[in-house]
Short mmCIF file of C-alpha atoms in Angstrom, two decimals:
data_model
loop_
_atom_site.label_atom_id
_atom_site.label_comp_id
_atom_site.label_asym_id
_atom_site.label_seq_id
_atom_site.Cartn_x
_atom_site.Cartn_y
_atom_site.Cartn_z
CA UNK M 1 -26.98 52.92 32.68
CA UNK M 2 -28.99 54.40 35.53
CA UNK M 3 -31.54 51.54 35.35
CA UNK M 4 -28.85 48.88 35.48
CA UNK M 5 -27.08 50.61 38.37
CA UNK M 6 -30.32 50.91 40.32
CA UNK M 7 -31.19 47.28 39.59
CA UNK M 8 -27.77 46.10 40.74
CA UNK M 9 -27.98 47.96 44.03
CA UNK M 10 -31.49 46.67 44.65
CA UNK M 11 -30.47 43.08 44.00
CA UNK M 12 -27.45 43.50 46.27
CA UNK M 13 -29.78 44.88 48.97
CA UNK M 14 -32.00 41.83 48.52
CA UNK M 15 -29.05 39.48 48.98
CA UNK M 16 -27.91 41.32 52.12
CA UNK M 17 -31.43 41.17 53.58
CA UNK M 18 -31.33 37.38 53.34
CA UNK M 19 -28.69 37.37 56.08
CA UNK M 20 -31.21 37.40 58.89
CA UNK M 21 -31.03 35.69 62.25
CA UNK M 22 -33.38 32.72 62.09
CA UNK M 23 -32.84 31.10 65.45
CA UNK M 24 -30.28 29.77 67.89
CA UNK M 25 -29.44 26.87 65.59
CA UNK M 26 -28.12 29.19 62.87
CA UNK M 27 -25.43 31.77 62.34
CA UNK M 28 -26.25 35.44 62.06
CA UNK M 29 -25.27 35.77 58.42
CA UNK M 30 -24.80 33.76 55.27
CA UNK M 31 -21.05 33.59 54.85
CA UNK M 32 -18.85 31.05 53.09
CA UNK M 33 -20.08 27.83 51.52
CA UNK M 34 -18.82 25.80 54.48
CA UNK M 35 -21.10 27.71 56.88
CA UNK M 36 -24.35 26.44 55.38
CA UNK M 37 -26.15 23.65 57.17
CA UNK M 38 -27.94 21.40 54.72
CA UNK M 39 -31.33 20.09 55.76
CA UNK M 40 -30.66 17.01 53.64
CA UNK M 41 -28.04 15.76 56.10
CA UNK M 42 -29.47 12.99 58.25
CA UNK M 43 -27.97 14.50 61.40
CA UNK M 44 -29.34 17.98 60.77
CA UNK M 45 -32.93 17.38 59.69
CA UNK M 46 -35.21 19.00 62.23
CA UNK M 47 -38.59 20.04 60.87
CA UNK M 48 -38.14 18.48 57.43
CA UNK M 49 -39.47 20.23 54.33
CA UNK M 50 -41.92 23.11 54.94
CA UNK M 51 -45.44 22.15 53.93
CA UNK M 52 -45.59 24.92 51.34
CA UNK M 53 -42.76 23.25 49.43
CA UNK M 54 -44.42 19.84 49.34
CA UNK M 55 -46.91 21.00 46.70
CA UNK M 56 -44.22 22.23 44.30
CA UNK M 57 -44.45 20.94 40.74
CA UNK M 58 -41.93 20.40 37.99
CA UNK M 59 -42.02 23.52 35.84
CA UNK M 60 -42.75 25.90 38.72
CA UNK M 61 -41.10 29.32 38.22
CA UNK M 62 -38.31 30.48 40.53
CA UNK M 63 -35.79 33.31 40.73
CA UNK M 64 -32.08 32.54 40.85
CA UNK M 65 -30.27 35.09 43.01
CA UNK M 66 -26.49 35.45 42.85
CA UNK M 67 -25.16 38.66 44.32
CA UNK M 68 -26.45 41.45 42.08
CA UNK M 69 -27.98 39.16 39.48
CA UNK M 70 -31.54 37.80 39.32
CA UNK M 71 -32.32 35.27 36.62
CA UNK M 72 -35.38 33.36 35.44
CA UNK M 73 -35.43 29.66 36.32
CA UNK M 74 -37.83 26.72 36.52
CA UNK M 75 -37.86 23.52 38.56
CA UNK M 76 -36.80 20.51 36.48
CA UNK M 77 -37.02 17.78 39.12
CA UNK M 78 -37.84 17.43 42.82
CA UNK M 79 -35.73 14.99 44.81
CA UNK M 80 -35.62 13.63 48.36
CA UNK M 81 -39.13 14.79 49.16
CA UNK M 82 -38.39 18.37 48.20
CA UNK M 83 -35.05 18.73 50.00
CA UNK M 84 -33.19 18.93 46.70
CA UNK M 85 -34.22 20.65 43.48
CA UNK M 86 -32.79 20.49 39.99
CA UNK M 87 -33.34 23.88 38.40
CA UNK M 88 -32.94 25.14 34.82
CA UNK M 89 -31.55 28.67 34.65
CA UNK M 90 -31.82 31.04 31.70
CA UNK M 91 -28.71 33.23 31.59
CA UNK M 92 -30.23 35.96 29.40
CA UNK M 93 -31.64 38.84 31.41
CA UNK M 94 -32.55 42.29 30.11
CA UNK M 95 -33.85 45.36 31.96
CA UNK M 96 -36.57 47.41 30.29
CA UNK M 97 -38.81 50.34 31.08
CA UNK M 98 -41.77 48.39 29.74
CA UNK M 99 -41.62 46.12 32.79
CA UNK M 100 -42.72 48.95 35.06
CA UNK M 101 -46.19 48.73 33.52
CA UNK M 102 -47.85 46.03 35.59
CA UNK M 103 -50.39 44.88 33.03
CA UNK M 104 -51.92 41.47 32.56
CA UNK M 105 -50.49 41.35 29.04
CA UNK M 106 -46.96 41.68 30.43
CA UNK M 107 -47.68 39.06 33.10
CA UNK M 108 -48.59 36.62 30.35
CA UNK M 109 -45.32 37.37 28.55
CA UNK M 110 -43.40 36.80 31.77
CA UNK M 111 -45.12 33.45 32.30
CA UNK M 112 -44.40 32.62 28.67
CA UNK M 113 -40.67 33.12 29.24
CA UNK M 114 -40.73 30.57 32.08
CA UNK M 115 -42.93 28.21 30.06
CA UNK M 116 -40.59 28.30 27.06
CA UNK M 117 -37.65 27.55 29.33
CA UNK M 118 -39.55 24.57 30.76
CA UNK M 119 -40.42 23.35 27.28
CA UNK M 120 -36.84 23.70 26.03
CA UNK M 121 -35.43 21.60 28.88
CA UNK M 122 -38.13 18.97 28.42
CA UNK M 123 -37.55 18.64 24.68
CA UNK M 124 -33.77 18.50 25.11
CA UNK M 125 -34.08 15.75 27.73
CA UNK M 126 -31.71 17.58 30.06
CA UNK M 127 -31.89 15.89 33.43
CA UNK M 128 -28.66 16.38 35.41
CA UNK M 129 -26.59 19.25 36.85
CA UNK M 130 -24.38 20.72 34.14
CA UNK M 131 -26.69 19.80 31.26
CA UNK M 132 -27.51 22.73 29.00
CA UNK M 133 -26.13 25.01 26.30
CA UNK M 134 -24.68 28.52 26.00
CA UNK M 135 -27.82 30.17 27.41
CA UNK M 136 -29.35 27.55 29.69
CA UNK M 137 -27.87 25.39 32.43
CA UNK M 138 -29.15 22.91 35.01
CA UNK M 139 -28.10 23.46 38.63
CA UNK M 140 -28.72 21.56 41.86
CA UNK M 141 -30.08 23.30 44.96
CA UNK M 142 -30.38 21.99 48.52
CA UNK M 143 -32.82 23.16 51.19
CA UNK M 144 -30.83 24.42 54.19
CA UNK M 145 -31.74 25.14 57.80
CA UNK M 146 -32.12 28.82 56.93
CA UNK M 147 -35.18 27.80 54.91
CA UNK M 148 -33.53 28.70 51.60
CA UNK M 149 -32.45 26.53 48.68
CA UNK M 150 -28.71 27.08 48.13
CA UNK M 151 -26.77 26.02 45.05
CA UNK M 152 -24.68 22.88 45.34
CA UNK M 153 -21.54 22.45 43.22
CA UNK M 154 -20.16 19.25 41.71
CA UNK M 155 -18.33 18.49 44.95
CA UNK M 156 -21.48 18.77 47.06
CA UNK M 157 -20.51 22.12 48.57
CA UNK M 158 -23.22 24.71 49.21
CA UNK M 159 -22.67 28.14 47.66
CA UNK M 160 -24.04 31.65 48.33
CA UNK M 161 -26.17 31.46 45.17
CA UNK M 162 -29.78 30.63 46.07
CA UNK M 163 -33.24 30.47 44.55
CA UNK M 164 -36.47 32.12 45.59
CA UNK M 165 -39.59 30.04 44.99
CA UNK M 166 -42.20 32.28 43.36
CA UNK M 167 -45.37 31.70 45.35
CA UNK M 168 -48.44 32.12 43.16
CA UNK M 169 -51.96 33.06 44.11
CA UNK M 170 -54.67 30.69 42.91
CA UNK M 171 -55.43 33.00 39.98
CA UNK M 172 -51.76 33.36 39.08
CA UNK M 173 -51.19 29.61 39.28
CA UNK M 174 -54.16 28.93 37.02
CA UNK M 175 -52.94 31.55 34.57
CA UNK M 176 -49.36 30.27 34.65
CA UNK M 177 -50.22 26.64 33.91
CA UNK M 178 -52.64 27.81 31.23
CA UNK M 179 -49.69 29.57 29.56
CA UNK M 180 -47.47 26.50 30.03
CA UNK M 181 -50.08 24.29 28.34
CA UNK M 182 -50.40 26.74 25.46
CA UNK M 183 -46.64 26.89 24.92
CA UNK M 184 -46.26 23.10 24.97
CA UNK M 185 -49.11 22.80 22.48
CA UNK M 186 -47.59 25.43 20.20
CA UNK M 187 -50.42 27.91 20.67
CA UNK M 188 -50.07 31.70 20.74
CA UNK M 189 -50.27 33.05 24.28
CA UNK M 190 -51.55 36.38 22.97
CA UNK M 191 -54.94 34.72 22.57
CA UNK M 192 -55.12 33.86 26.24
CA UNK M 193 -57.16 36.02 28.56
CA UNK M 194 -56.79 36.48 32.28
CA UNK M 195 -59.68 36.75 34.71
CA UNK M 196 -57.69 39.05 36.93
CA UNK M 197 -55.82 42.25 36.22
CA UNK M 198 -52.33 42.56 37.66
CA UNK M 199 -52.55 46.30 37.32
CA UNK M 200 -55.05 46.35 40.16
CA UNK M 201 -52.99 44.14 42.41
CA UNK M 202 -50.53 45.57 44.90
CA UNK M 203 -47.25 43.75 45.43
CA UNK M 204 -48.08 43.67 49.13
CA UNK M 205 -50.94 41.29 48.31
CA UNK M 206 -48.56 38.59 47.13
CA UNK M 207 -48.18 35.66 49.56
CA UNK M 208 -45.07 34.65 51.40
CA UNK M 209 -43.10 31.81 49.83
CA UNK M 210 -40.51 30.90 52.45
CA UNK M 211 -40.91 30.34 56.19
CA UNK M 212 -38.49 33.06 57.24
CA UNK M 213 -38.14 35.34 54.28
CA UNK M 214 -40.45 38.33 54.75
CA UNK M 215 -37.56 40.65 53.82
CA UNK M 216 -36.59 38.48 50.85
CA UNK M 217 -40.12 38.31 49.47
CA UNK M 218 -40.71 42.01 49.94
CA UNK M 219 -37.54 42.85 48.04
CA UNK M 220 -38.29 40.29 45.32
CA UNK M 221 -41.76 41.73 44.85
CA UNK M 222 -40.24 45.20 44.61
CA UNK M 223 -37.67 44.02 42.07
CA UNK M 224 -40.03 42.06 39.83
CA UNK M 225 -41.45 45.19 38.14
CA UNK M 226 -37.91 46.11 37.05
CA UNK M 227 -37.17 42.77 35.43
CA UNK M 228 -38.06 41.28 32.08
CA UNK M 229 -36.87 38.03 30.69
CA UNK M 230 -35.96 37.79 27.02
CA UNK M 231 -38.34 35.52 25.16
CA UNK M 232 -36.65 33.04 22.86
CA UNK M 233 -37.55 30.57 20.16
CA UNK M 234 -36.76 26.95 20.73
#
């Protein structure tokens, strides 16, 4: 119970920290869905899509953040030059003490969870918001002027739920796509080896993944060791 309570408070803290002042063209806090300014609107596009988002690939891992809840997700499709993303969310999340051990073996298991989610969506041919089953669902997200991708409902309204793009180092990206390839080919990821050890890497060494989200990334990096995603068979 203590772990879940601590996790909930930390996630809530993360969500509150996202309400930062990002310039004169924005409000001071993320409030109701009507207060978001979508960067996909022709009248509100200023700087376009940040360059770091242009290189995103289908299958890239992300975190879905909704209040006190952080869930594993992957990018299913990239639309309008990166201004809109279709994301598959896995609604099974479990906290575990084992996650606190930042070992390469656990990192591989974490990548495997994302890879299996990507494979499941691909094999099911899910391709539109609302597609999914009891544990997985596809959702649409729009890049807003606050530099964050917010969830869009069936009526086109932007909601407080948002996603955090997980920015990978070169080594992590190579390792991740190696795991994805293994999962799609039906190979055991336990046979994979990593050239780098995550146990020797400080969370402060991880790069920034959004143009204005130092607080968000710091909190995400602090929360990652307390999260594990249930692996499933497809």
